[in-house]
C-alpha positions as a Python dict, from the first residue, in 0.01 Angstrom:
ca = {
    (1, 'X'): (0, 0, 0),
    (2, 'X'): (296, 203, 137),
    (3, 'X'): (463, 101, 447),
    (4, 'X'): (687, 325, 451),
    (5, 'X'): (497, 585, 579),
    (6, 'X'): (547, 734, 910),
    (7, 'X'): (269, 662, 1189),
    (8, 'X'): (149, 1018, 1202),
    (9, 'X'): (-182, 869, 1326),
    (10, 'X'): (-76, 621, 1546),
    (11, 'X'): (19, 770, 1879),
    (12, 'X'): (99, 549, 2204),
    (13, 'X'): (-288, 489, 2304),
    (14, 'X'): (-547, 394, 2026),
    (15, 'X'): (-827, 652, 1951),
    (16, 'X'): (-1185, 692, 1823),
    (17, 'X'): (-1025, 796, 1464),
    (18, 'X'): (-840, 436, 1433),
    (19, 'X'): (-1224, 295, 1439),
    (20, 'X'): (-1408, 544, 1201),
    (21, 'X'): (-1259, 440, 876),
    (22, 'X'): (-1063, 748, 772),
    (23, 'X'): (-680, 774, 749),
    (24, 'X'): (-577, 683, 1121),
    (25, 'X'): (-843, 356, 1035),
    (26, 'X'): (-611, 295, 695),
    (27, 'X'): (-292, 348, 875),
    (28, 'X'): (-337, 110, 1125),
    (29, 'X'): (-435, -158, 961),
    (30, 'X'): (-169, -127, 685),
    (31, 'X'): (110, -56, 930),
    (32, 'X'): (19, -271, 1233),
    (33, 'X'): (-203, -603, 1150),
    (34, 'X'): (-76, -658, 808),
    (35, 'X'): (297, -685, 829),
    (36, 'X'): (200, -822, 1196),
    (37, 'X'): (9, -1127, 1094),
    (38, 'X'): (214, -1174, 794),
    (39, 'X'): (-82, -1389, 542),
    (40, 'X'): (-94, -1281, 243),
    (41, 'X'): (-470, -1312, 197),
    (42, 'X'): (-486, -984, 416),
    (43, 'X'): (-326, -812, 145),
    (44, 'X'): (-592, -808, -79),
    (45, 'X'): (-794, -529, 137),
    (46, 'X'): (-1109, -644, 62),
    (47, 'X'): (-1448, -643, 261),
    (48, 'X'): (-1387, -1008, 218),
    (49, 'X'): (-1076, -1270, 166),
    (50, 'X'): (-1136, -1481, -98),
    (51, 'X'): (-983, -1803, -67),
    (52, 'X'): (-882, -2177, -241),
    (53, 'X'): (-1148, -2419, -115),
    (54, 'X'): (-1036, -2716, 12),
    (55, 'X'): (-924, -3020, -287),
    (56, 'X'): (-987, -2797, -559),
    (57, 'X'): (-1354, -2767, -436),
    (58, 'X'): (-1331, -2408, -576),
    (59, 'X'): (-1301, -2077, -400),
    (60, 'X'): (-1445, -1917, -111),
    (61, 'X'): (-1522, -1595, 13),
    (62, 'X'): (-1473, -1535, 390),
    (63, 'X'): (-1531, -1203, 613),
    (64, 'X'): (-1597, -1076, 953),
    (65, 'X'): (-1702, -780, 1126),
    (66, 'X'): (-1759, -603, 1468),
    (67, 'X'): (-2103, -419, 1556),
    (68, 'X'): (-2101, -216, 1857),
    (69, 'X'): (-2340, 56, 1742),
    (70, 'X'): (-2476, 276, 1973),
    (71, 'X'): (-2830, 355, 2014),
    (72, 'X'): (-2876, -76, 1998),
    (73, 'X'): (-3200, 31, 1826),
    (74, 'X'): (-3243, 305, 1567),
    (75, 'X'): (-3519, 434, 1290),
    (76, 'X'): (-3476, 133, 986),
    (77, 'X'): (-3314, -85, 1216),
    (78, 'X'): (-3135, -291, 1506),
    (79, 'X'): (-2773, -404, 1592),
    (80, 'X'): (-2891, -746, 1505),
    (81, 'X'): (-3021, -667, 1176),
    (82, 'X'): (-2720, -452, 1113),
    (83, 'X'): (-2469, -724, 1189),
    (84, 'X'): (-2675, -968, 950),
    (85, 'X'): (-2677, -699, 660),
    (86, 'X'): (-2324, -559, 735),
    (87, 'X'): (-2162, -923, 671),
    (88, 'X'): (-2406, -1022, 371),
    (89, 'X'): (-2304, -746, 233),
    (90, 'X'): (-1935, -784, 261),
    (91, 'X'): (-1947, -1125, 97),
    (92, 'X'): (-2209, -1005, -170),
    (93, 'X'): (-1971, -704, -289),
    (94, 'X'): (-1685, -968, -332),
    (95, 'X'): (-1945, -1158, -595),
    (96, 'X'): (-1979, -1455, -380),
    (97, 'X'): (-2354, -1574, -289),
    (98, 'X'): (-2392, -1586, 116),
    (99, 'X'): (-2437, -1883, 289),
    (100, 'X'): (-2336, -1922, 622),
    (101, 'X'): (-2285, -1688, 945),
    (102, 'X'): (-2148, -1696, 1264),
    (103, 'X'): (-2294, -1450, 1512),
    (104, 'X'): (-2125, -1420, 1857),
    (105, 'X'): (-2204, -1187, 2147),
    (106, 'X'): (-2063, -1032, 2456),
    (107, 'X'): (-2302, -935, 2667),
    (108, 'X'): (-2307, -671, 2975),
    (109, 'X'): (-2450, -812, 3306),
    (110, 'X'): (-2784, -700, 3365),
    (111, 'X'): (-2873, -684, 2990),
    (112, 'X'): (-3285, -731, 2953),
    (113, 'X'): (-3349, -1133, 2869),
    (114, 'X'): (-3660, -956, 2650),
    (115, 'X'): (-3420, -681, 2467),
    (116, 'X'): (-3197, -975, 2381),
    (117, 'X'): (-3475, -1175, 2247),
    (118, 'X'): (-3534, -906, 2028),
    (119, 'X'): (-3229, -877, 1873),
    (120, 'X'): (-3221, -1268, 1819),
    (121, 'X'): (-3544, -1201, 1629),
    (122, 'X'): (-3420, -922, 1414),
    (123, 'X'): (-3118, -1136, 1347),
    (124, 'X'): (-3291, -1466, 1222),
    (125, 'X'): (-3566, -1224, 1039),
    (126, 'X'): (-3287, -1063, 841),
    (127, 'X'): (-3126, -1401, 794),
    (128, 'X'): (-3414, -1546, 611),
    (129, 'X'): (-3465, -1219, 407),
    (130, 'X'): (-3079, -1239, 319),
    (131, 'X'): (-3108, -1640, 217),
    (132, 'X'): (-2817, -1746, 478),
    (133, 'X'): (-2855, -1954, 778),
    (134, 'X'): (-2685, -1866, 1111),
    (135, 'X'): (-2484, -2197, 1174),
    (136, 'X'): (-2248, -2140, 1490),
    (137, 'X'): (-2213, -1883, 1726),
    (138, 'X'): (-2082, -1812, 2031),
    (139, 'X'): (-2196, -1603, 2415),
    (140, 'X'): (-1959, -1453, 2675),
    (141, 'X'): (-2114, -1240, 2958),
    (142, 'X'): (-1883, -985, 3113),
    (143, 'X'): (-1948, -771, 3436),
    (144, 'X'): (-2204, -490, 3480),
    (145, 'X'): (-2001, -209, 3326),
    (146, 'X'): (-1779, -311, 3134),
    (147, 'X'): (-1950, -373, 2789),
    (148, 'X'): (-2183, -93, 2742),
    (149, 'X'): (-2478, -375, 2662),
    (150, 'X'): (-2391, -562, 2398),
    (151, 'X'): (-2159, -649, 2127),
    (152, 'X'): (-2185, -862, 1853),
    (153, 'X'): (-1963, -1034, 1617),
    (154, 'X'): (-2058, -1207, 1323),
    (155, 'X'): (-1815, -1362, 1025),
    (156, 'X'): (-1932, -1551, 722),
    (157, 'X'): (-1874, -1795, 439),
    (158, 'X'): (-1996, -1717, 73),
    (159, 'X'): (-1935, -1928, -242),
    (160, 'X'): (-1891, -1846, -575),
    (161, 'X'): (-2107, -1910, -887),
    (162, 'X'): (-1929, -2003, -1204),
    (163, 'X'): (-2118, -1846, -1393),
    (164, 'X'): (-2046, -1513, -1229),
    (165, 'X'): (-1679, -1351, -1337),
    (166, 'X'): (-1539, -1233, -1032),
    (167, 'X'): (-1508, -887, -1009),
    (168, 'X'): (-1146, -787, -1000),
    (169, 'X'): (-1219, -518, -761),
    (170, 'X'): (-1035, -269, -878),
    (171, 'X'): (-1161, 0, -1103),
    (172, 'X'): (-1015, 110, -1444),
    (173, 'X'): (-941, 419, -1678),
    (174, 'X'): (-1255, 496, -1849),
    (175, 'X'): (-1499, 340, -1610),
    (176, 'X'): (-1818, 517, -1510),
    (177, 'X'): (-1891, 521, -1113),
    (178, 'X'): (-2247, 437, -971),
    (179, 'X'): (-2410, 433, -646),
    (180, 'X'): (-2751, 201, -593),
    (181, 'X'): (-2897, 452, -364),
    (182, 'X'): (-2897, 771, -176),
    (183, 'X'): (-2619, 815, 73),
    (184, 'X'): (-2575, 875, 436),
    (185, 'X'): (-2878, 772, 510),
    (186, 'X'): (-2781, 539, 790),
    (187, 'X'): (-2482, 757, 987),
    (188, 'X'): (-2702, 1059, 1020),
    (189, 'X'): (-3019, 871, 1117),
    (190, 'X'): (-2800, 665, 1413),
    (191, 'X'): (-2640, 1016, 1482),
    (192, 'X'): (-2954, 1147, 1523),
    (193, 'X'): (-3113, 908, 1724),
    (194, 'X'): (-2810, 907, 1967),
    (195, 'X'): (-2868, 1300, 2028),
    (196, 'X'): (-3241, 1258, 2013),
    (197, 'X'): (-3298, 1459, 1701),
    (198, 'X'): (-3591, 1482, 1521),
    (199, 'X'): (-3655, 1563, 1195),
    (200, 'X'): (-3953, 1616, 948),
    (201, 'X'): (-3933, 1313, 770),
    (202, 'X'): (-3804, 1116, 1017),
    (203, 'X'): (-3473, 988, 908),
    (204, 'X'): (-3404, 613, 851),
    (205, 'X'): (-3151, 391, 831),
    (206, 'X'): (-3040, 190, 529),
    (207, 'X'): (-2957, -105, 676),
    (208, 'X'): (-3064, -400, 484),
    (209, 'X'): (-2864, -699, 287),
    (210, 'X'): (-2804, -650, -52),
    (211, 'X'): (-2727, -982, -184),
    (212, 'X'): (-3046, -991, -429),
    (213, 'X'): (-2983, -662, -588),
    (214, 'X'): (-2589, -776, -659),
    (215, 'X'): (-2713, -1106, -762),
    (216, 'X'): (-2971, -906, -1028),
    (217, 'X'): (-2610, -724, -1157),
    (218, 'X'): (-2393, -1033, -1208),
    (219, 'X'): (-2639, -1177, -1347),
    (220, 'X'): (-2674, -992, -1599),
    (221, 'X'): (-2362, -1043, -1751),
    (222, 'X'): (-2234, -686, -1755),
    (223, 'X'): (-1865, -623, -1693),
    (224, 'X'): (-1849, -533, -1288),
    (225, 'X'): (-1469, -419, -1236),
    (226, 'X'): (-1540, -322, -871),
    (227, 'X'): (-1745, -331, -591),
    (228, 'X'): (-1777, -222, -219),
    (229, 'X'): (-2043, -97, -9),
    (230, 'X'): (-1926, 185, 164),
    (231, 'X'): (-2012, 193, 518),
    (232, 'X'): (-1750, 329, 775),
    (233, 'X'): (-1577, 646, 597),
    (234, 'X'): (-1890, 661, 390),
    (235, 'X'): (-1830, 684, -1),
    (236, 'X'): (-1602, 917, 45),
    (237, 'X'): (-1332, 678, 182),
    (238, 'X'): (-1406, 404, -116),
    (239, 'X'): (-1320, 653, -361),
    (240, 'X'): (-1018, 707, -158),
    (241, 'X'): (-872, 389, -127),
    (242, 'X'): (-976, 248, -481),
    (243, 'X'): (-794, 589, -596),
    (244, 'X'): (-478, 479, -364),
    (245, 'X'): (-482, 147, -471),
    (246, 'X'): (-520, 161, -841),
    (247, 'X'): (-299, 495, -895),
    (248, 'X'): (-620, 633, -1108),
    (249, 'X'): (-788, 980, -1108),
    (250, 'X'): (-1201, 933, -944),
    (251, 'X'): (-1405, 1244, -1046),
    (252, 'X'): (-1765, 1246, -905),
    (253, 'X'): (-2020, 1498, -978),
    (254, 'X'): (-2176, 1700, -607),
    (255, 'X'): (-2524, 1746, -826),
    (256, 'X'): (-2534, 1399, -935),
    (257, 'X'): (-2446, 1257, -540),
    (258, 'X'): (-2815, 1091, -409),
    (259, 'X'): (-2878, 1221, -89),
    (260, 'X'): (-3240, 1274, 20),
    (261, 'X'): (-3361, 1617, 151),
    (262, 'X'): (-3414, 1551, 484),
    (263, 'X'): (-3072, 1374, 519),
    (264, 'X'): (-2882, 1696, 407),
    (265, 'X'): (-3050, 1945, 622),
    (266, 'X'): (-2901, 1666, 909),
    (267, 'X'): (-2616, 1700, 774),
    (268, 'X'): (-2626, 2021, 741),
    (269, 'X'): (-2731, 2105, 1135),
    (270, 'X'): (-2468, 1804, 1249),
    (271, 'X'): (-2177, 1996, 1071),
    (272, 'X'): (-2164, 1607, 879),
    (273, 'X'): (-2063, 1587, 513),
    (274, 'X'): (-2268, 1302, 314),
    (275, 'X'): (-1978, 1191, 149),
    (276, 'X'): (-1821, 1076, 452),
    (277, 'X'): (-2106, 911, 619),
    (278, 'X'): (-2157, 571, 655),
    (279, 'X'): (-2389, 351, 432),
    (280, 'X'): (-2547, 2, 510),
    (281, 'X'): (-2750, -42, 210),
    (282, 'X'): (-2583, 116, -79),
    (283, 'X'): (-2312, -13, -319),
    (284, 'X'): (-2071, 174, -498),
    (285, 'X'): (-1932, 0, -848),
    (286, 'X'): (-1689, 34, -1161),
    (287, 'X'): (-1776, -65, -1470),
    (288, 'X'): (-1705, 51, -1828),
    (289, 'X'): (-1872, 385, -1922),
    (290, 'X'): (-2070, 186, -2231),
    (291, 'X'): (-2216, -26, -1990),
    (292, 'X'): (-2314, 243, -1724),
    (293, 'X'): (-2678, 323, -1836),
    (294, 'X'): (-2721, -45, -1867),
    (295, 'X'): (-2617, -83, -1476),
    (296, 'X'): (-2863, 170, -1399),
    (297, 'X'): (-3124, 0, -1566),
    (298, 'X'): (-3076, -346, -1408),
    (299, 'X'): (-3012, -181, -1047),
    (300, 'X'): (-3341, 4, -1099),
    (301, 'X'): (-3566, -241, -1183),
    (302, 'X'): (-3483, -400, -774),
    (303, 'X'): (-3666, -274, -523),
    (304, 'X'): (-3357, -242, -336),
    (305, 'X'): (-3192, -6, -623),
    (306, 'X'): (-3452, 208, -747),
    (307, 'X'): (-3244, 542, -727),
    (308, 'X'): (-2928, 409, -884),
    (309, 'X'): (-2742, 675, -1092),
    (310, 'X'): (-2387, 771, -1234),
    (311, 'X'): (-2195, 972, -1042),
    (312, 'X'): (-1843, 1022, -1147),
    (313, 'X'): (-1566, 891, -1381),
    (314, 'X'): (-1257, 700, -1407),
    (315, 'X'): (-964, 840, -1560),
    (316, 'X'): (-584, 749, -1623),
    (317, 'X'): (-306, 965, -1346),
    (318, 'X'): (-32, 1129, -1472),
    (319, 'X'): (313, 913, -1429),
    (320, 'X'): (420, 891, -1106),
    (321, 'X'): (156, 1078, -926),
    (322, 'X'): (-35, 900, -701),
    (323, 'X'): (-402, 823, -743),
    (324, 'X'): (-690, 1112, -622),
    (325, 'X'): (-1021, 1147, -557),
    (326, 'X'): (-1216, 1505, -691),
    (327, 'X'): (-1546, 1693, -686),
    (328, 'X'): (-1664, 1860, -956),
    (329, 'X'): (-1867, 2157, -755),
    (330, 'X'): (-2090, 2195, -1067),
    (331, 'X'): (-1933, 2596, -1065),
    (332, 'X'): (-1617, 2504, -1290),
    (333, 'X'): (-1428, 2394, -992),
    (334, 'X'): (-1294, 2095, -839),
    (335, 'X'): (-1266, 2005, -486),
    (336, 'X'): (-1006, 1778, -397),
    (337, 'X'): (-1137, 1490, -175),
    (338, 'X'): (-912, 1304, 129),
    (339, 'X'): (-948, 1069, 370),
    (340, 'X'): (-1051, 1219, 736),
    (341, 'X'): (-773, 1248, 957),
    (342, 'X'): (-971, 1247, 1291),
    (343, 'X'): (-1285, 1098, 1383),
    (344, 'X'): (-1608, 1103, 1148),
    (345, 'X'): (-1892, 962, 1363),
    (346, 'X'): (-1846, 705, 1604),
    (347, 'X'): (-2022, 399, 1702),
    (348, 'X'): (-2210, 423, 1384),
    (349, 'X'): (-2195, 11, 1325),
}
C-alpha cells in the first residue's frame, strides 16, 4: 500500500469509477477510509477481516457488502440471490465456513409488496443452498425517488475450521494461477439485460455461493496460498492488486482464459474486455505449480467447478520494481495488464 501517492483519481465530487473496482476504486479506499478510520484490521485488504474471537474462542471472519445492481432481476439471477452469494463468497475465499448474515434494505416508496416478496424468497432459497441462516436484519423506506427501488446490504460472520490452514492470501514465486470457471459471465449478462440485448445462447449470470466447492479444496489438504473471487474489476483487477501487494510478476495465458463463446461475442459488440468483467461465481487461487493439476482435479470433480484450469504463473520481480500483471498473447508477445482508470461497468452488483 502506498500512501504517498497523489489523488489523481479523486477529484472534489465522487464518480462512477470510485465504485467499479479499478484504480479510482483502489485509490480511494487506500487514501481516504483507511488512514481515516485508523483499525488496523482494514489493512489487511481482504474480501473479509479476519478477527480474534472473543476469550480465545478462536478467530473469526467478518465481511460486508453493498448490492445495488441494476436490472433487480437478470438471466441466472436476482439482487437477493446476489447479495446472499456475493457475501458467502467473501467469507468462503478467506477459508472460513459461513454461518451467519445480516441482510438490510432501503427501500423506494412505491416498491411492489409482491416484487419484494420475491426477493425475500430468492434470498432465504440461496441461504439454505449456501448452509447460513439470515439472523438480523434491518428496513428503512425512503421517498418515491430517491432510491431507485431497492438496495440491499448484507454483512456476515464465518468461522474457521482447524483443520483448514488458513490461506495466507497472498500468492508466491513459483505458484501456478487457476480460475474455477469461465469468466465474465455475470457483468456482460447484467449489461446485457440492462440494454435489452439478446443473444443466441442467452447469456447468464454466475451468481451462486461457492462455499461447497472451497470447502471440497481445503479439504483436501493441498497448499492454497491465495484466494479471492473476483467480482468488481473482474480478474483482471485481482491479478492487479495481488501483483501490487506481493511485489511479484503474474503472467496469464489469453488462450488458456475460460470464457464461453457467447460471452465473448458480448464482449466483443459491448466494446467489454473479459478480463475486466465482473464474476459472482468464480474463484481465482495460488498455489504451488506441483500442486496445480491436483487443484484442477479436486475443483472439477464439483459441480460448481467443472471448467477449472491453469491460467498463468507466479514469478519472482526484479529488485525494486514493483509487482505487474502480463498477457502472454499466445504470438510471442506480452501485453502488459493495469488497473482501469475510469469506469468498467456500473451497477453490475
Amino acid at each position: 500500500m502506498n500512501l504517498g501517492r497523489n489523488l489523481m483519481y479523486m477529484n472534489e465530487e465522487i464518480s462512477l469509477a470510485n465504485g467499479a473496482g479499478g484504480e479510482a476504486y483502489r485509490q480511494m479506499v487506500q487514501e481516504i477510509f483507511i488512514p481515516g478510520y485508523g483499525s488496523p484490521e482494514l489493512n489487511q485488504l481482504g474480501d473479509s477481516a479476519v478477527l480474534a474471537g472473543p476469550g480465545g474462542s478462536g478467530e473469526l471472519a467478518f465481511t460486508t457488502d453493498s448490492f445495488v445492481v441494476w436490472p433487480l432481476f437478470f438471466p441466472g439471477g436476482d439482487v437477493g440471490s446476489l447479495a446472499v452469494s456475493g457475501t458467502v463468497n467473501d467469507l468462503a475465499v478467506a477459508g472460513a465456513i459461513p454461518r451467519y448474515i445480516s441482510v438490510a434494505m432501503i427501500i423506494e416508496a412505491g416498491f411492489p409488496t409482491e416484487t419484494l416478496k420475491r426477493i425475500t424468497a430468492s434470498i432465504a432459497a440461496t441461504a439454505e443452498r449456501a448452509g447460513v441462516r439470515v439472523v438480523t436484519g434491518d428496513t428503512k423506506v425512503v421517498e418515491h425517488g430517491r432510491a431507485d427501488g431497492i438496495y440491499i446490504t448484507t454483512s456476515g460472520v464465518g468461522t474457521f475450521d482447524g483443520n483448514w490452514p488458513r490461506p495466507p492470501q497472498q500468492p508466491c514465486a513459483g505458484d501456478a494461477l487457476l480460475v474455477s470457471g469461465p469468466l465474465a459471465s455475470h457483468g456482460v449478462a447484467v449489461m446485457a439485460a440492462r440494454e435489452k440485448l439478446e443473444f443466441e445462447p442467452p447469456l447468464q449470470s454466475d451468481a451462486r455461493p461457492l462455499a461447497g466447492l472451497i470447502r471440497s479444496l481445503l479439504d483436501s489438504g493441498l497448499s492454497v496460498h491465495a484466494m479471492r473471487d473476483p467480482t468488481r474489476g473482474g480478474l483482471g483487477a485481482t491479478l492487479c492488486e495481488w501483483a501490487e501487494d506481493s511485489g511479484l510478476n503474474l503472467t496469464i495465458k489469453e488462450t488458456d482464459l475460460p470464457v464461453k463463446a457467447e460471452v465473448r461475442a458480448a464482449c466483443d459488440l459491448l466494446g467489454l474486455d473479459p478480463l475486466f468483467c465482473a464474476n459472482e461465481g468464480v474463484v481465482a487461487l495460488a498455489l504451488p505449480a506441483d500442486q496445480a493439476e491436483a487443484a484442477v482435479a479436486c475443483l472439477r470433480a464439483h459441480p460448481d467447478g467443472r471448467a477449472a484450469r491453469i491460467i498463468g504463473q507466479v514469478s519472482a520481480g526484479l529488485p525494486g520494481q514493483p509487482g505487474h500483471v502480463s498477457v502472454d498473447t499466445g504470438y510471442g508477445t506480452l501485453r502488459r495488464v493495469t488497473l482501469p482508470e475510469g469506469e468498467i461497468l456500473p451497477r453490475i452488483c
